[in-house]
XYZ file of C-alpha atoms in Angstrom:
312
model
C 146.919 217.688 135.541
C 146.715 218.766 132.415
C 144.206 221.673 132.853
C 141.838 223.099 134.915
C 137.988 224.556 133.867
C 137.428 227.013 136.346
C 133.801 228.038 137.122
C 132.228 231.461 137.976
C 127.920 232.099 138.453
C 126.465 233.504 135.113
C 124.221 235.822 136.720
C 124.452 234.192 139.824
C 122.855 231.195 138.591
C 124.419 229.514 135.447
C 127.701 228.253 136.231
C 130.120 229.107 133.445
C 133.369 227.571 133.074
C 136.525 228.763 131.679
C 139.242 227.604 130.305
C 142.271 227.675 132.208
C 145.363 226.046 131.293
C 148.907 225.693 132.212
C 151.857 228.089 132.513
C 154.679 228.910 131.396
C 153.714 227.735 127.974
C 149.595 228.686 127.415
C 148.466 226.922 124.696
C 144.328 227.642 124.224
C 144.344 223.690 124.569
C 144.396 221.110 126.587
C 143.835 217.194 126.397
C 144.504 214.741 129.034
C 142.036 211.587 130.755
C 138.432 213.023 132.661
C 140.450 211.996 135.702
C 143.838 214.562 134.740
C 141.304 217.463 133.702
C 139.832 217.682 137.169
C 136.182 216.527 138.421
C 134.629 219.461 136.297
C 135.049 217.103 133.307
C 132.018 215.034 134.749
C 130.181 217.684 136.225
C 126.983 216.175 137.621
C 125.073 220.206 137.239
C 123.701 221.666 134.205
C 126.970 224.220 133.910
C 127.790 225.804 129.967
C 131.414 226.409 128.940
C 133.112 229.642 126.887
C 135.394 226.883 124.920
C 134.777 223.629 123.182
C 135.280 220.202 124.595
C 135.780 217.172 122.688
C 134.953 213.679 125.085
C 135.779 210.646 124.013
C 133.897 208.257 125.983
C 135.599 204.836 126.422
C 133.933 203.074 129.021
C 131.001 203.561 131.447
C 126.798 203.884 131.974
C 124.682 206.750 132.361
C 123.641 209.865 130.536
C 125.163 213.084 129.208
C 122.237 215.675 128.847
C 123.428 218.314 126.523
C 120.734 220.947 125.931
C 118.180 219.453 127.793
C 118.693 215.636 125.115
C 119.510 212.601 127.108
C 122.249 210.871 124.988
C 123.037 207.409 126.587
C 126.344 206.106 127.280
C 127.047 203.394 124.967
C 131.012 203.606 124.331
C 132.598 204.095 122.155
C 131.650 207.373 121.091
C 132.785 211.070 120.766
C 130.725 214.242 122.671
C 130.991 217.794 121.205
C 129.862 220.624 123.258
C 130.102 223.715 122.052
C 130.429 227.432 123.590
C 127.043 228.120 124.814
C 125.589 225.026 124.918
C 124.863 223.745 128.000
C 125.421 220.019 129.710
C 125.980 217.736 132.492
C 126.672 214.000 132.894
C 123.536 212.217 134.444
C 123.711 208.584 136.496
C 127.548 208.416 135.595
C 129.395 205.411 136.532
C 132.842 205.175 135.773
C 132.936 206.834 132.475
C 136.526 207.177 131.535
C 137.924 208.025 128.485
C 140.263 211.461 126.769
C 138.729 214.778 126.673
C 140.188 217.458 124.437
C 139.420 221.550 125.516
C 140.375 224.256 123.328
C 138.708 227.891 122.744
C 138.435 229.781 119.371
C 141.447 231.302 119.212
C 142.656 227.697 118.550
C 141.030 227.178 115.435
C 143.158 230.653 113.603
C 145.041 227.883 111.323
C 141.729 226.147 110.276
C 139.109 229.204 110.342
C 136.882 225.870 108.457
C 136.913 224.203 111.632
C 134.180 226.421 113.112
C 131.685 225.233 110.318
C 132.657 221.649 111.210
C 132.538 222.116 115.219
C 128.900 223.916 114.978
C 127.563 220.612 112.492
C 129.510 218.582 114.882
C 126.714 220.124 117.460
C 123.969 219.642 115.861
C 125.275 215.670 116.701
C 126.797 215.487 119.732
C 126.767 212.077 120.794
C 128.725 210.243 117.281
C 128.649 206.322 118.076
C 131.959 204.956 116.958
C 132.501 201.469 114.741
C 135.454 199.381 115.639
C 137.815 200.723 112.545
C 136.098 204.687 113.918
C 137.317 204.129 117.088
C 141.000 202.707 115.706
C 141.014 205.711 114.426
C 140.095 208.491 116.263
C 142.375 206.813 119.392
C 145.289 207.135 117.416
C 144.546 210.704 116.488
C 144.154 211.294 120.305
C 147.325 208.972 121.072
C 149.424 211.739 118.812
C 147.718 214.482 120.230
C 148.617 213.689 124.003
C 151.924 213.065 122.670
C 152.561 216.490 121.235
C 150.963 218.147 123.667
C 152.825 216.196 126.690
C 156.442 217.235 124.838
C 156.179 220.730 124.052
C 158.805 220.845 121.319
C 159.105 223.243 118.491
C 155.850 223.669 116.137
C 153.700 221.938 118.513
C 151.378 224.102 118.039
C 150.927 223.564 114.488
C 150.865 220.108 114.808
C 148.077 220.096 117.410
C 145.858 222.436 114.906
C 146.855 219.650 112.827
C 145.574 216.761 114.377
C 142.448 219.031 115.411
C 141.626 219.449 112.452
C 141.979 215.704 111.050
C 140.267 214.673 114.234
C 136.586 217.492 113.419
C 136.958 216.230 109.617
C 136.825 212.160 110.412
C 133.834 212.822 113.345
C 131.912 215.367 110.371
C 132.321 212.610 107.868
C 130.080 210.186 110.609
C 126.683 212.932 110.540
C 124.836 212.937 107.582
C 126.000 214.745 104.884
C 124.767 218.445 104.896
C 124.763 218.739 100.963
C 123.254 215.552 100.299
C 120.741 216.825 97.696
C 121.399 220.306 97.480
C 121.543 222.684 94.444
C 124.996 224.209 94.374
C 123.688 228.461 94.527
C 124.606 230.456 91.010
C 127.034 232.376 93.202
C 128.945 230.061 95.693
C 132.414 229.799 93.555
C 133.140 233.344 93.400
C 133.869 236.489 95.999
C 130.525 237.585 96.468
C 128.697 233.758 97.073
C 132.248 233.582 99.289
C 131.381 236.708 101.420
C 127.304 236.023 102.293
C 128.085 232.859 103.109
C 131.110 234.185 105.694
C 128.713 236.726 107.278
C 126.160 234.110 108.014
C 128.708 232.164 109.421
C 129.641 234.854 112.052
C 125.722 235.544 112.674
C 125.376 232.198 113.098
C 128.040 232.610 115.973
C 127.236 235.833 117.243
C 123.775 233.976 118.843
C 125.980 230.760 119.685
C 127.407 233.100 122.202
C 126.768 233.073 126.104
C 123.403 234.639 127.360
C 123.726 236.572 123.638
C 120.314 235.987 123.138
C 118.689 238.636 124.564
C 120.694 240.752 123.473
C 120.350 240.783 119.643
C 117.617 242.339 117.399
C 118.426 241.990 113.598
C 119.548 245.555 113.070
C 121.924 245.172 115.951
C 123.114 242.063 114.374
C 123.616 243.924 110.963
C 125.322 247.032 112.936
C 127.964 244.703 114.808
C 129.105 242.947 110.844
C 129.255 246.013 109.209
C 126.521 244.922 106.878
C 122.918 246.077 105.648
C 119.673 244.296 107.057
C 118.617 242.971 103.813
C 121.938 242.246 102.757
C 122.691 239.860 106.405
C 118.953 238.786 105.628
C 119.511 236.780 102.353
C 123.244 235.669 102.909
C 122.060 234.154 106.202
C 118.316 232.846 104.412
C 120.571 231.402 101.607
C 123.062 229.886 104.225
C 120.104 227.994 106.359
C 116.912 228.329 104.560
C 115.859 230.572 107.275
C 115.403 233.903 108.206
C 117.650 235.891 111.165
C 114.593 236.759 112.501
C 113.608 233.189 112.940
C 117.163 232.564 114.359
C 117.421 234.820 116.785
C 113.689 233.261 118.254
C 114.819 229.874 118.090
C 118.020 231.423 120.293
C 115.876 233.019 122.252
C 113.545 229.892 123.148
C 116.856 227.326 123.908
C 118.671 229.954 126.090
C 115.013 230.406 127.611
C 114.719 226.527 127.886
C 118.077 226.553 129.409
C 117.098 228.641 132.043
C 113.793 227.473 133.170
C 115.228 223.769 133.157
C 118.755 224.755 134.876
C 118.246 227.572 137.439
C 116.262 229.059 139.763
C 115.409 231.806 137.627
C 111.676 233.541 137.948
C 109.877 233.497 134.527
C 109.814 237.400 134.517
C 114.109 236.586 135.121
C 113.825 234.491 132.715
C 111.541 237.022 130.278
C 114.572 239.667 130.736
C 117.776 237.918 130.230
C 116.291 236.282 126.380
C 114.761 240.102 125.930
C 111.639 240.476 126.788
C 110.971 243.164 129.302
C 106.751 242.044 129.141
C 107.031 238.483 131.096
C 103.144 238.027 130.010
C 104.422 239.037 125.984
C 107.600 236.213 126.606
C 105.041 233.878 128.006
C 103.006 234.292 124.792
C 105.980 234.069 122.369
C 107.340 231.006 124.466
C 104.025 229.705 124.561
C 103.544 230.175 120.803
C 106.951 228.447 119.637
C 107.352 225.579 122.061
C 103.649 224.713 122.590
C 103.921 225.052 126.689
C 104.117 227.992 128.779
C 107.351 228.713 130.583
C 105.993 227.169 134.085
C 104.773 224.311 132.757
C 107.583 223.207 130.407
C 109.671 223.967 134.145
C 107.253 221.592 135.961
C 107.747 218.693 133.064
C 111.513 219.558 132.848
C 111.776 218.616 136.522
C 109.804 215.627 136.789
C 111.498 214.293 133.912
C 115.389 215.328 134.275
C 115.860 216.342 130.639
C 113.831 216.338 127.454
C 113.460 214.223 124.297
C 115.899 215.180 121.570
C 113.120 215.880 119.587
C 112.581 218.876 121.799
C 116.315 220.529 121.281
C 115.809 223.970 118.988
C 118.805 223.598 117.462
């Protein structure tokens, strides 16, 4: 077996999978088939990860549900799941392919890969043309061979393969820079620093269960910048304020918990940072157009929501 994925209860309600890799030469990385990785690679219940997962599906039917959005399986395609997202495989039949698992420590050689993964997480199911599928299969075959041999320099080779795979996958998504005007300080140190701070802020919000513990002031203090600097950096990078992104994170976390757990609305409110359940209900209705109870009923009557309901 290439690796196992342990499952523990997050707040005793939402399963949280952690990456366990075999000794003695432990890498924060594993690659294998759905069968060799283990049954958790096809888990049919909503859960989240502390690590990244890339699944290359070559055969099978059903749907892959990521943050309440249903993605029909039409192989070949790539599925990308980032830490903190909830997902499961629904009505899957004979799902086959390759699974790549790795944590944040594996990205140290190519820090920019975090941004690529963030963008890919917004387009988590990428259909592949025959030429694209051939290229992906070649990269994955190289990774599997390198991982199996574990020769000197394996870590850097695997990091290079992953970087190429992510760049290629990112080219299949809409270009985020099309039509964008470059910022005046984009090439200087100030622009690089503000972009880095904005990226760190976004990653704070993506951590499992983080939505309820975050305020703009607390995030600024954790990142070592002023609230004003954080607001300017995040607005320049995303077009939105830190407060708006925090509210989006709270709504997304609330949807995950309402749809995927048996928590009471009061408990969900507490988990996403609201001591007053009534205020949370007003907040949720304002942001989504539905009450928490209505959203939960509709989510259970229809196993997943449409793609348009995602707040990412």
